[in-house]
XYZ file of N, CA and C in Angstrom:
795
model
N 99.130 44.928 -144.039
C 100.423 44.424 -143.566
C 100.272 43.977 -142.112
N 100.645 42.727 -141.839
C 100.568 42.184 -140.490
C 101.980 41.986 -139.956
N 102.238 42.462 -138.752
C 103.555 42.311 -138.139
C 103.410 41.610 -136.796
N 104.449 40.871 -136.426
C 104.509 40.215 -135.127
C 105.483 40.983 -134.255
N 104.979 41.481 -133.134
C 105.826 42.239 -132.217
C 105.446 41.855 -130.800
N 106.312 41.141 -130.137
C 106.077 40.701 -128.759
C 106.956 41.510 -127.816
N 106.343 41.998 -126.754
C 107.071 42.835 -125.791
C 106.648 42.449 -124.381
N 107.620 42.357 -123.485
C 107.317 42.108 -122.073
C 108.356 42.800 -121.216
N 107.929 43.240 -120.027
C 108.891 43.825 -119.092
C 108.577 43.362 -117.682
N 109.611 43.301 -116.866
C 109.494 42.817 -115.496
C 110.277 43.751 -114.583
N 109.695 44.075 -113.443
C 110.361 44.902 -112.438
C 110.343 44.163 -111.113
N 111.513 43.880 -110.572
C 111.656 43.265 -109.258
C 112.214 44.334 -108.316
N 111.574 44.533 -107.164
C 111.964 45.643 -106.302
C 111.940 45.253 -104.839
N 112.788 45.924 -104.065
C 112.793 45.823 -102.605
C 113.068 47.223 -102.066
N 112.392 47.587 -100.971
C 112.574 48.939 -100.464
C 112.457 48.958 -98.945
N 113.027 50.009 -98.371
C 112.946 50.236 -96.924
C 112.835 51.735 -96.693
N 112.129 52.122 -95.634
C 111.961 53.538 -95.334
C 111.957 53.754 -93.828
N 112.299 54.972 -93.444
C 112.317 55.348 -92.034
C 111.829 56.787 -91.927
N 111.103 57.100 -90.882
C 110.599 58.456 -90.683
C 110.548 58.764 -89.199
N 110.555 60.047 -88.882
C 110.502 60.443 -87.485
C 110.706 61.932 -87.329
N 110.916 62.366 -86.091
C 111.135 63.771 -85.761
C 112.442 63.901 -84.986
N 113.262 64.867 -85.382
C 114.544 65.093 -84.753
C 114.441 66.217 -83.725
N 114.462 65.841 -82.443
C 114.479 66.795 -81.330
C 113.354 67.830 -81.422
N 112.188 67.379 -81.921
C 111.018 68.266 -82.054
C 111.294 69.501 -82.904
N 112.334 69.404 -83.738
C 112.691 70.559 -84.557
C 112.255 70.389 -86.005
N 112.548 69.237 -86.613
C 112.105 68.989 -87.973
C 111.767 67.506 -88.135
N 110.968 67.230 -89.132
C 110.573 65.863 -89.442
C 111.378 65.356 -90.631
N 111.624 64.074 -90.653
C 112.383 63.497 -91.752
C 111.710 62.226 -92.241
N 111.932 61.954 -93.494
C 111.398 60.751 -94.133
C 112.430 60.327 -95.179
N 113.049 59.171 -94.987
C 114.096 58.711 -95.888
C 113.798 57.289 -96.337
N 114.218 56.969 -97.545
C 113.965 55.637 -98.066
C 114.982 55.237 -99.113
N 115.034 53.960 -99.385
C 115.917 53.419 -100.417
C 115.199 52.250 -101.090
N 115.143 52.316 -102.417
C 114.504 51.255 -103.185
C 115.503 50.712 -104.203
N 115.581 49.394 -104.298
C 116.413 48.756 -105.314
C 115.509 48.083 -106.326
N 115.787 48.298 -107.611
C 114.982 47.721 -108.669
C 115.856 46.985 -109.687
N 115.383 45.847 -110.121
C 115.965 45.131 -111.255
C 114.923 45.171 -112.363
N 115.264 45.821 -113.446
C 114.332 46.026 -114.555
C 114.831 45.260 -115.775
N 113.917 44.542 -116.411
C 114.278 43.754 -117.586
C 113.144 43.815 -118.597
N 113.504 44.080 -119.850
C 112.496 44.003 -120.894
C 113.032 43.187 -122.074
N 112.096 42.605 -122.798
C 112.445 41.750 -123.924
C 111.473 42.029 -125.056
N 112.004 42.125 -126.287
C 111.127 42.279 -127.432
C 111.590 41.368 -128.563
N 110.610 40.885 -129.303
C 110.831 39.980 -130.428
C 110.007 40.510 -131.594
N 110.647 40.708 -132.739
C 109.993 41.355 -133.875
C 110.126 40.488 -135.129
N 109.019 40.289 -135.820
C 108.979 39.599 -137.109
C 109.651 38.226 -137.068
N 109.139 37.384 -136.154
C 109.551 35.981 -136.125
C 111.067 35.817 -136.054
N 111.609 36.380 -135.002
C 113.022 36.208 -134.658
C 113.995 36.967 -135.565
N 113.509 37.866 -136.418
C 114.472 38.653 -137.178
C 115.163 39.679 -136.289
N 114.526 40.045 -135.188
C 115.144 40.957 -134.231
C 114.758 40.528 -132.824
N 115.746 40.204 -132.023
C 115.537 39.911 -130.605
C 116.352 40.915 -129.807
N 115.732 41.472 -128.775
C 116.450 42.455 -127.963
C 116.032 42.297 -126.510
N 117.032 42.252 -125.623
C 116.758 42.176 -124.204
C 117.677 43.151 -123.473
N 117.146 43.830 -122.490
C 117.931 44.777 -121.709
C 117.631 44.574 -120.225
N 118.670 44.621 -119.402
C 118.540 44.461 -117.960
C 119.287 45.582 -117.265
N 118.694 46.155 -116.229
C 119.336 47.228 -115.474
C 119.003 47.075 -113.996
N 119.988 47.341 -113.151
C 119.802 47.348 -111.700
C 120.102 48.747 -111.187
N 119.166 49.342 -110.457
C 119.318 50.719 -110.000
C 118.895 50.873 -108.549
N 119.507 51.843 -107.882
C 119.127 52.242 -106.532
C 118.430 53.600 -106.604
N 117.338 53.742 -105.835
C 116.570 54.984 -105.828
C 116.458 55.498 -104.394
N 117.387 56.360 -103.972
C 117.297 56.942 -102.628
C 116.363 58.138 -102.614
N 115.823 58.453 -101.444
C 114.996 59.648 -101.270
C 115.129 60.146 -99.833
N 115.170 61.466 -99.684
C 115.249 62.103 -98.372
C 114.355 63.336 -98.394
N 113.506 63.461 -97.380
C 112.636 64.636 -97.276
C 112.694 65.174 -95.854
N 113.046 66.455 -95.726
C 113.081 67.146 -94.443
C 112.028 68.247 -94.462
N 111.287 68.401 -93.382
C 110.260 69.440 -93.324
C 110.209 70.048 -91.929
N 109.856 71.316 -91.898
C 109.724 72.057 -90.647
C 108.397 72.797 -90.676
N 107.546 72.507 -89.691
C 106.234 73.160 -89.588
C 106.297 74.193 -88.473
N 106.225 75.463 -88.847
C 106.298 76.535 -87.858
C 104.987 76.650 -87.083
N 103.889 76.503 -87.808
C 102.557 76.499 -87.205
C 101.620 75.858 -88.227
N 100.326 75.939 -87.989
C 99.371 75.312 -88.896
C 99.301 75.999 -90.256
N 99.916 77.187 -90.365
C 99.793 77.959 -91.596
C 101.098 78.099 -92.373
N 102.209 77.625 -91.827
C 103.490 77.766 -92.522
C 104.310 76.488 -92.403
N 104.898 76.068 -93.547
C 105.750 74.882 -93.544
C 106.784 75.002 -94.648
N 107.999 74.564 -94.374
C 109.040 74.510 -95.394
C 109.502 73.066 -95.538
N 110.037 72.751 -96.696
C 110.501 71.390 -96.945
C 111.688 71.380 -97.879
N 112.568 70.422 -97.682
C 113.755 70.238 -98.516
C 113.851 68.752 -98.847
N 114.026 68.412 -100.130
C 113.984 67.001 -100.498
C 114.945 66.689 -101.635
N 115.343 65.416 -101.673
C 116.089 64.852 -102.795
C 115.478 63.501 -103.120
N 115.354 63.204 -104.406
C 114.842 61.897 -104.819
C 115.397 61.548 -106.183
N 115.477 60.265 -106.437
C 115.859 59.772 -107.765
C 114.666 59.026 -108.335
N 114.296 59.375 -109.564
C 113.159 58.737 -110.231
C 113.628 58.131 -111.554
N 112.731 57.405 -112.202
C 113.066 56.761 -113.468
C 111.950 56.987 -114.475
N 112.330 57.199 -115.717
C 111.394 57.298 -116.829
C 111.762 56.197 -117.822
N 110.919 55.175 -117.903
C 111.214 54.038 -118.756
C 110.502 54.168 -120.105
N 111.147 53.768 -121.188
C 110.461 53.781 -122.488
C 109.325 52.768 -122.514
N 108.218 53.142 -123.142
C 107.098 52.214 -123.235
C 107.209 51.387 -124.515
N 106.240 50.495 -124.721
C 106.327 49.580 -125.856
C 106.237 50.286 -127.196
N 105.540 51.445 -127.250
C 105.429 52.174 -128.507
C 106.736 52.882 -128.838
N 107.436 53.372 -127.833
C 108.726 54.018 -128.087
C 109.801 53.007 -128.469
N 109.663 51.751 -128.022
C 110.640 50.711 -128.337
C 110.303 49.959 -129.624
N 109.063 50.028 -130.071
C 108.603 49.218 -131.195
C 109.352 49.555 -132.481
N 109.981 48.576 -133.134
C 110.673 48.834 -134.402
C 109.750 48.781 -135.613
N 108.456 48.621 -135.398
C 107.500 48.584 -136.512
C 107.513 49.932 -137.230
N 107.598 49.915 -138.566
C 107.713 51.128 -139.374
C 106.326 51.591 -139.832
N 106.059 52.884 -139.640
C 104.846 53.516 -140.157
C 105.291 54.562 -141.185
N 104.855 54.416 -142.409
C 105.297 55.302 -143.482
C 104.104 55.966 -144.143
N 104.115 57.317 -144.194
C 103.032 58.054 -144.856
C 103.342 58.314 -146.322
N 104.640 58.370 -146.680
C 105.049 58.525 -148.074
C 106.478 58.001 -148.219
N 107.072 58.202 -149.370
C 108.401 57.636 -149.646
C 109.521 58.389 -148.943
N 109.207 59.537 -148.334
C 110.265 60.365 -147.769
C 110.198 60.492 -146.247
N 109.131 59.977 -145.650
C 108.981 60.137 -144.201
C 108.621 58.791 -143.569
N 109.360 58.432 -142.508
C 109.167 57.164 -141.816
C 109.036 57.428 -140.325
N 108.114 56.732 -139.661
C 107.963 56.802 -138.211
C 108.200 55.416 -137.627
N 109.010 55.355 -136.565
C 109.300 54.074 -135.938
C 109.865 54.307 -134.541
N 109.790 53.272 -133.691
C 110.396 53.336 -132.376
C 111.866 52.956 -132.430
N 112.477 52.913 -131.254
C 113.905 52.626 -131.161
C 114.130 51.575 -130.068
N 114.390 50.308 -130.439
C 114.572 49.270 -129.427
C 115.857 49.409 -128.616
N 116.724 50.359 -128.996
C 117.976 50.561 -128.270
C 117.862 51.630 -127.182
N 116.654 52.123 -126.923
C 116.491 53.175 -125.919
C 116.899 52.691 -124.526
N 117.524 53.590 -123.768
C 117.828 53.345 -122.360
C 116.782 54.028 -121.482
N 116.578 53.504 -120.292
C 115.724 54.198 -119.341
C 116.444 55.457 -118.854
N 115.677 56.467 -118.494
C 116.223 57.742 -118.048
C 116.092 57.880 -116.535
N 117.185 58.235 -115.865
C 117.185 58.457 -114.425
C 117.216 59.951 -114.147
N 116.390 60.396 -113.198
C 116.283 61.824 -112.876
C 116.601 62.054 -111.408
N 117.631 62.870 -111.151
C 117.947 63.310 -109.796
C 117.271 64.653 -109.565
N 116.412 64.719 -108.530
C 115.607 65.908 -108.286
C 115.887 66.479 -106.901
N 116.214 67.784 -106.849
C 116.430 68.515 -105.603
C 115.383 69.626 -105.536
N 114.654 69.699 -104.425
C 113.551 70.655 -104.342
C 113.471 71.304 -102.961
N 113.106 72.587 -102.988
C 112.800 73.338 -101.757
C 111.408 73.920 -101.918
N 110.547 73.740 -100.912
C 109.176 74.230 -101.018
C 108.770 75.008 -99.765
N 107.833 75.914 -99.979
C 107.302 76.724 -98.875
C 105.792 76.790 -99.018
N 105.089 76.447 -97.935
C 103.632 76.454 -97.923
C 103.138 77.517 -96.956
N 102.206 78.345 -97.427
C 101.628 79.410 -96.609
C 100.115 79.387 -96.765
N 99.399 79.408 -95.646
C 97.939 79.435 -95.648
C 97.473 80.682 -94.921
N 96.704 81.519 -95.610
C 96.146 82.736 -95.026
C 94.646 82.717 -95.260
N 93.906 82.405 -94.238
C 92.454 82.350 -94.370
C 92.034 81.318 -95.402
N 91.354 81.778 -96.449
C 90.873 80.884 -97.498
C 91.834 80.816 -98.685
N 93.025 81.374 -98.511
C 94.025 81.398 -99.578
C 95.199 80.495 -99.213
N 95.638 79.672 -100.158
C 96.776 78.776 -99.934
C 97.810 78.994 -101.031
N 99.066 79.182 -100.630
C 100.162 79.427 -101.564
C 101.244 78.387 -101.350
N 101.636 77.728 -102.429
C 102.700 76.736 -102.382
C 103.741 77.124 -103.427
N 104.952 77.436 -102.988
C 106.013 77.834 -103.901
C 107.192 76.888 -103.755
N 107.977 76.774 -104.816
C 109.093 75.847 -104.770
C 110.181 76.209 -105.754
N 111.409 75.854 -105.407
C 112.570 75.981 -106.278
C 113.102 74.574 -106.520
N 113.463 74.257 -107.751
C 113.902 72.896 -108.035
C 115.081 72.867 -109.012
N 115.805 71.743 -108.953
C 116.907 71.455 -109.861
C 116.796 69.975 -110.211
N 116.601 69.649 -111.495
C 116.389 68.273 -111.931
C 117.368 67.914 -113.038
N 118.163 66.900 -112.759
C 119.186 66.442 -113.702
C 118.727 65.102 -114.276
N 118.488 65.073 -115.580
C 118.049 63.856 -116.256
C 119.224 63.223 -116.996
N 119.509 61.964 -116.657
C 120.530 61.191 -117.357
C 119.858 60.411 -118.487
N 120.397 60.495 -119.695
C 119.826 59.799 -120.860
C 118.360 60.143 -121.075
N 117.994 61.435 -121.120
C 116.579 61.784 -121.313
C 116.060 61.283 -122.657
N 114.798 60.860 -122.668
C 114.160 60.326 -123.867
C 113.373 61.434 -124.560
N 113.566 61.562 -125.869
C 112.838 62.571 -126.623
C 112.467 62.071 -128.000
N 111.568 62.802 -128.658
C 111.114 62.492 -130.006
C 111.848 63.396 -130.995
N 112.534 62.800 -131.985
C 113.374 63.578 -132.896
C 113.185 63.105 -134.330
N 113.580 63.972 -135.278
C 113.551 63.655 -136.703
C 114.993 63.552 -137.203
N 115.343 62.395 -137.764
C 116.685 62.147 -138.276
C 116.670 62.178 -139.797
N 117.817 62.509 -140.371
C 117.995 62.478 -141.816
C 118.898 61.301 -142.146
N 118.303 60.192 -142.623
C 119.052 58.976 -142.908
C 118.777 58.571 -144.351
N 119.830 58.551 -145.169
C 119.720 58.153 -146.576
C 118.639 58.947 -147.303
N 118.666 60.279 -147.100
C 117.724 61.196 -147.755
C 116.272 60.945 -147.378
N 116.057 60.317 -146.219
C 114.714 60.123 -145.703
C 114.608 60.742 -144.316
N 113.438 61.302 -144.036
C 113.176 61.823 -142.694
C 112.618 60.686 -141.842
N 113.313 60.351 -140.774
C 112.920 59.275 -139.878
C 112.558 59.877 -138.526
N 111.290 59.799 -138.152
C 110.837 60.290 -136.848
C 110.889 59.138 -135.853
N 111.696 59.289 -134.813
C 111.909 58.211 -133.869
C 112.233 58.782 -132.493
N 112.639 57.923 -131.558
C 112.972 58.325 -130.202
C 114.456 58.079 -129.959
N 115.101 59.015 -129.236
C 116.520 58.918 -128.959
C 116.793 59.334 -127.516
N 117.922 58.872 -126.994
C 118.436 59.349 -125.704
C 119.465 60.441 -125.947
N 119.300 61.579 -125.292
C 120.372 62.546 -125.225
C 121.287 62.176 -124.058
N 122.401 62.897 -123.912
C 123.312 62.625 -122.802
C 122.742 63.138 -121.483
N 122.176 64.362 -121.516
C 121.676 64.953 -120.280
C 120.669 66.051 -120.587
N 119.866 66.373 -119.596
C 118.977 67.533 -119.630
C 118.844 68.047 -118.201
N 119.104 69.331 -118.013
C 119.045 69.946 -116.686
C 117.969 71.030 -116.699
N 116.994 70.901 -115.809
C 115.938 71.898 -115.657
C 116.007 72.483 -114.252
N 116.162 73.779 -114.167
C 116.199 74.461 -112.873
C 115.259 75.653 -112.926
N 114.369 75.737 -111.920
C 113.396 76.807 -112.012
C 112.578 76.996 -110.756
N 111.457 77.698 -110.953
C 110.586 78.120 -109.852
C 109.157 77.767 -110.209
N 108.437 77.200 -109.252
C 107.042 76.821 -109.468
C 106.173 77.438 -108.376
N 105.041 77.976 -108.774
C 104.142 78.654 -107.843
C 102.722 78.162 -108.069
N 102.054 77.763 -106.980
C 100.663 77.313 -107.050
C 99.848 78.039 -105.991
N 98.764 78.647 -106.421
C 97.883 79.360 -105.501
C 96.459 78.848 -105.595
N 95.815 78.714 -104.448
C 94.428 78.282 -104.412
C 93.593 79.200 -103.539
N 92.361 79.457 -103.960
C 91.485 80.359 -103.213
C 90.079 79.786 -103.222
N 89.472 79.680 -102.038
C 88.104 79.168 -101.887
C 87.281 80.209 -101.148
N 86.691 81.173 -101.866
C 85.938 82.228 -101.202
C 84.676 81.720 -100.505
N 84.014 80.728 -101.124
C 82.831 80.085 -100.548
C 82.939 78.597 -100.814
N 82.116 77.812 -100.141
C 82.220 76.359 -100.256
C 81.958 75.848 -101.671
N 81.148 76.568 -102.443
C 80.768 76.077 -103.769
C 81.632 76.623 -104.902
N 82.675 77.388 -104.579
C 83.505 78.000 -105.618
C 84.980 77.899 -105.243
N 85.807 77.396 -106.179
C 87.240 77.258 -105.946
C 88.019 77.772 -107.156
N 89.162 78.419 -106.891
C 90.067 78.884 -107.938
C 91.458 78.297 -107.685
N 92.161 77.992 -108.788
C 93.514 77.461 -108.659
C 94.364 77.960 -109.833
N 95.559 78.467 -109.519
C 96.465 79.014 -110.539
C 97.864 78.443 -110.304
N 98.481 77.943 -111.382
C 99.820 77.370 -111.309
C 100.698 77.977 -112.394
N 101.933 78.352 -112.028
C 102.903 78.895 -112.983
C 104.243 78.199 -112.772
N 104.916 77.910 -113.865
C 106.204 77.220 -113.819
C 107.160 77.919 -114.777
N 108.284 78.399 -114.256
C 109.306 79.071 -115.056
C 110.632 78.377 -114.786
N 111.294 77.899 -115.829
C 112.544 77.183 -115.609
C 113.487 77.363 -116.800
N 114.772 77.169 -116.504
C 115.815 77.242 -117.521
C 116.256 75.827 -117.839
N 116.273 75.482 -119.115
C 116.589 74.125 -119.544
C 117.902 74.111 -120.325
N 118.750 73.135 -120.019
C 120.042 72.980 -120.678
C 120.187 71.520 -121.084
N 120.474 71.242 -122.362
C 120.535 69.867 -122.833
C 121.742 69.672 -123.751
N 122.170 68.427 -123.893
C 123.267 68.099 -124.796
C 123.188 66.629 -125.162
N 123.644 66.317 -126.376
C 123.642 64.945 -126.848
C 123.824 64.893 -128.351
N 124.076 63.704 -128.864
C 124.284 63.483 -130.293
C 123.292 62.425 -130.768
N 122.566 62.739 -131.857
C 121.598 61.808 -132.415
C 122.289 60.751 -133.276
N 121.524 59.748 -133.680
C 122.090 58.641 -134.449
C 122.620 59.090 -135.810
N 122.104 60.200 -136.361
C 122.588 60.687 -137.658
C 123.759 61.652 -137.506
N 124.294 61.791 -136.271
C 125.444 62.654 -136.036
C 125.114 64.090 -135.698
N 123.849 64.440 -135.636
C 123.437 65.806 -135.329
C 123.673 66.107 -133.847
N 124.462 67.140 -133.574
C 124.773 67.542 -132.199
C 123.706 68.508 -131.697
N 123.089 68.201 -130.544
C 121.974 69.006 -130.038
C 122.322 69.688 -128.717
N 123.425 70.392 -128.648
C 123.753 71.175 -127.466
C 122.976 72.489 -127.511
N 122.266 72.814 -126.416
C 121.501 74.051 -126.411
C 120.882 74.328 -125.066
N 120.191 75.458 -124.983
C 119.513 75.851 -123.761
C 118.384 76.815 -124.100
N 117.509 77.045 -123.134
C 116.410 77.959 -123.360
C 115.559 78.139 -122.118
N 114.836 79.250 -122.081
C 113.924 79.551 -120.986
C 112.536 79.047 -121.345
N 111.920 78.301 -120.412
C 110.608 77.719 -120.653
C 109.614 78.265 -119.615
N 108.376 78.486 -120.058
C 107.330 78.976 -119.158
C 106.000 78.332 -119.528
N 105.239 77.956 -118.515
C 103.890 77.459 -118.753
C 103.053 77.702 -117.505
N 101.756 77.636 -117.665
C 100.855 77.866 -116.537
C 99.471 77.328 -116.830
N 98.672 77.195 -115.792
C 97.296 76.761 -115.978
C 96.412 77.391 -114.906
N 95.150 77.516 -115.253
C 94.146 78.106 -114.363
C 92.922 77.211 -114.362
N 92.339 77.004 -113.195
C 91.132 76.194 -113.107
C 90.181 76.793 -112.088
N 88.919 76.622 -112.334
C 87.899 77.037 -111.379
C 86.814 75.971 -111.340
N 86.233 75.772 -110.183
C 85.230 74.729 -109.990
C 84.003 75.312 -109.302
N 82.830 75.107 -109.920
C 81.563 75.553 -109.360
C 80.738 74.336 -108.948
N 80.272 74.318 -107.729
C 79.340 73.279 -107.299
C 77.935 73.823 -107.488
N 77.287 73.424 -108.590
C 75.973 73.955 -108.921
C 74.922 73.432 -107.950
N 74.931 72.130 -107.747
C 74.098 71.477 -106.753
C 74.965 70.491 -105.985
N 74.381 69.811 -105.047
C 75.156 68.912 -104.199
C 75.954 67.901 -104.996
N 75.388 67.388 -106.086
C 76.045 66.348 -106.874
C 76.373 66.790 -108.301
N 76.369 68.104 -108.538
C 76.638 68.629 -109.876
C 77.761 69.655 -109.805
N 78.820 69.443 -110.601
C 79.986 70.321 -110.581
C 80.358 70.725 -112.000
N 80.662 72.006 -112.180
C 81.134 72.524 -113.458
C 82.549 73.051 -113.267
N 83.482 72.603 -114.141
C 84.874 73.034 -114.070
C 85.296 73.699 -115.368
N 86.185 74.684 -115.230
C 86.820 75.322 -116.381
C 88.328 75.213 -116.202
N 89.025 74.687 -117.214
C 90.480 74.502 -117.166
C 91.108 75.198 -118.361
N 92.177 75.953 -118.133
C 92.889 76.642 -119.206
C 94.392 76.434 -119.028
N 95.088 76.122 -120.120
C 96.529 75.859 -120.089
C 97.225 76.745 -121.122
N 98.429 77.217 -120.780
C 99.209 78.053 -121.698
C 100.674 77.646 -121.639
N 101.302 77.522 -122.816
C 102.729 77.222 -122.925
C 103.374 78.324 -123.752
N 104.380 78.985 -123.197
C 105.038 80.103 -123.864
C 105.976 79.587 -124.953
N 106.286 80.420 -125.956
C 107.241 79.998 -126.986
C 108.638 79.840 -126.389
N 109.438 78.961 -126.990
C 110.780 78.746 -126.472
C 111.563 77.772 -127.318
N 112.848 77.680 -127.020
C 113.712 76.739 -127.719
C 113.501 75.332 -127.188
N 113.608 74.356 -128.080
C 113.576 72.943 -127.721
C 114.811 72.303 -128.352
N 115.183 71.075 -127.954
C 116.425 70.493 -128.465
C 116.562 70.501 -129.979
N 115.471 70.326 -130.720
C 115.570 70.300 -132.180
C 114.722 71.406 -132.793
N 115.118 72.658 -132.525
C 114.411 73.798 -133.099
C 113.767 74.671 -132.035
N 112.546 75.127 -132.333
C 111.817 75.990 -131.409
C 110.335 75.657 -131.481
N 109.615 76.032 -130.427
C 108.175 75.757 -130.351
C 107.421 77.071 -130.204
N 106.343 77.211 -130.955
C 105.482 78.386 -130.829
C 104.637 78.281 -129.566
N 104.082 79.398 -129.154
C 103.166 79.400 -128.013
C 101.878 78.680 -128.402
N 101.274 78.009 -127.458
C 99.974 77.411 -127.708
C 99.196 77.326 -126.397
N 97.883 77.241 -126.525
C 97.026 77.160 -125.352
C 95.801 76.319 -125.710
N 95.118 75.840 -124.679
C 93.860 75.132 -124.865
C 93.057 75.222 -123.576
N 91.769 74.963 -123.668
C 90.918 75.025 -122.478
C 89.797 74.008 -122.594
N 89.255 73.635 -121.445
C 88.201 72.634 -121.366
C 87.104 73.091 -120.411
N 85.884 72.716 -120.739
C 84.762 72.796 -119.802
C 84.364 71.368 -119.440
N 84.191 71.109 -118.161
C 83.866 69.762 -117.699
C 82.658 69.838 -116.774
N 81.629 69.089 -117.095
C 80.432 69.010 -116.260
C 80.337 67.596 -115.695
N 80.235 67.478 -114.381
C 80.156 66.177 -113.726
C 78.862 66.069 -112.926
N 78.221 64.937 -113.077
C 76.973 64.670 -112.363
C 77.083 63.326 -111.662
N 76.937 63.336 -110.340
C 76.970 62.101 -109.556
C 75.557 61.585 -109.340
N 75.401 60.259 -109.476
C 74.096 59.620 -109.332
C 74.205 58.436 -108.382
N 73.049 58.003 -107.901
C 72.967 56.805 -107.030
C 73.939 56.899 -105.851
N 73.813 58.001 -105.105
C 74.644 58.228 -103.929
C 76.139 58.167 -104.247
N 76.513 58.838 -105.382
C 77.894 58.952 -105.844
C 78.528 57.621 -106.255
N 77.701 56.635 -106.546
C 78.234 55.364 -107.063
C 78.430 55.408 -108.566
N 77.836 56.403 -109.216
C 77.975 56.573 -110.654
C 78.215 58.053 -110.961
N 79.200 58.348 -111.782
C 79.499 59.715 -112.176
C 79.502 59.831 -113.677
N 78.747 60.794 -114.199
C 78.719 61.096 -115.620
C 79.459 62.385 -115.859
N 80.266 62.422 -116.942
C 81.047 63.606 -117.262
C 80.841 64.025 -118.702
């Protein structure tokens, strides 16, 4: 089966920023970006044409105070965007059997995220600790869902009304010697979401989410490095059901050659 699917997107932007120090007490960095976003898709020789245009402002403000070389605090606000990609928008149908269909959704909206964060950095000898508290409000968040339409399961992408994540993130790093590094990250947050899917299913809910990762890096020789990475995601509720705990890990060996002009992994 051959399908014709043409997709293009354009982003036009202008931005301005200002930074400085206020009375030698704290530093500031503020900016404003305006974007005009437009995408167009054409499917199966004009059987479906879709174009969407959006104009958005993205402000950002960051305040920081450095007490000394080993301690710093920061407070920030920013607005970001998560745009659907061509695979999430593609209306091309993938079917494994008569009861299950996979397809994108050309009606998806881009998702805007308002993020408020407070961070604290502490350095003690060879140990570095970075902690933060955050609150992130997502408008029209994009997710992958299964709908029940005409007795068929349709796996596609939908926008919910909102998703709010508020939590605590901690990152620690330790370098006991030059050839050995350790890094540990933990993220604990409470998630609250609401919205209605295309089949009328109401997905109001909330849940506690936790995940973390650990990495260590060994410099075996000057140009040879061995890394170990481990990730863990705790069980928890998700908008359409629940997710079991899962984990995975990787070993990575890197070798640099020709004065670091070539790296093999």
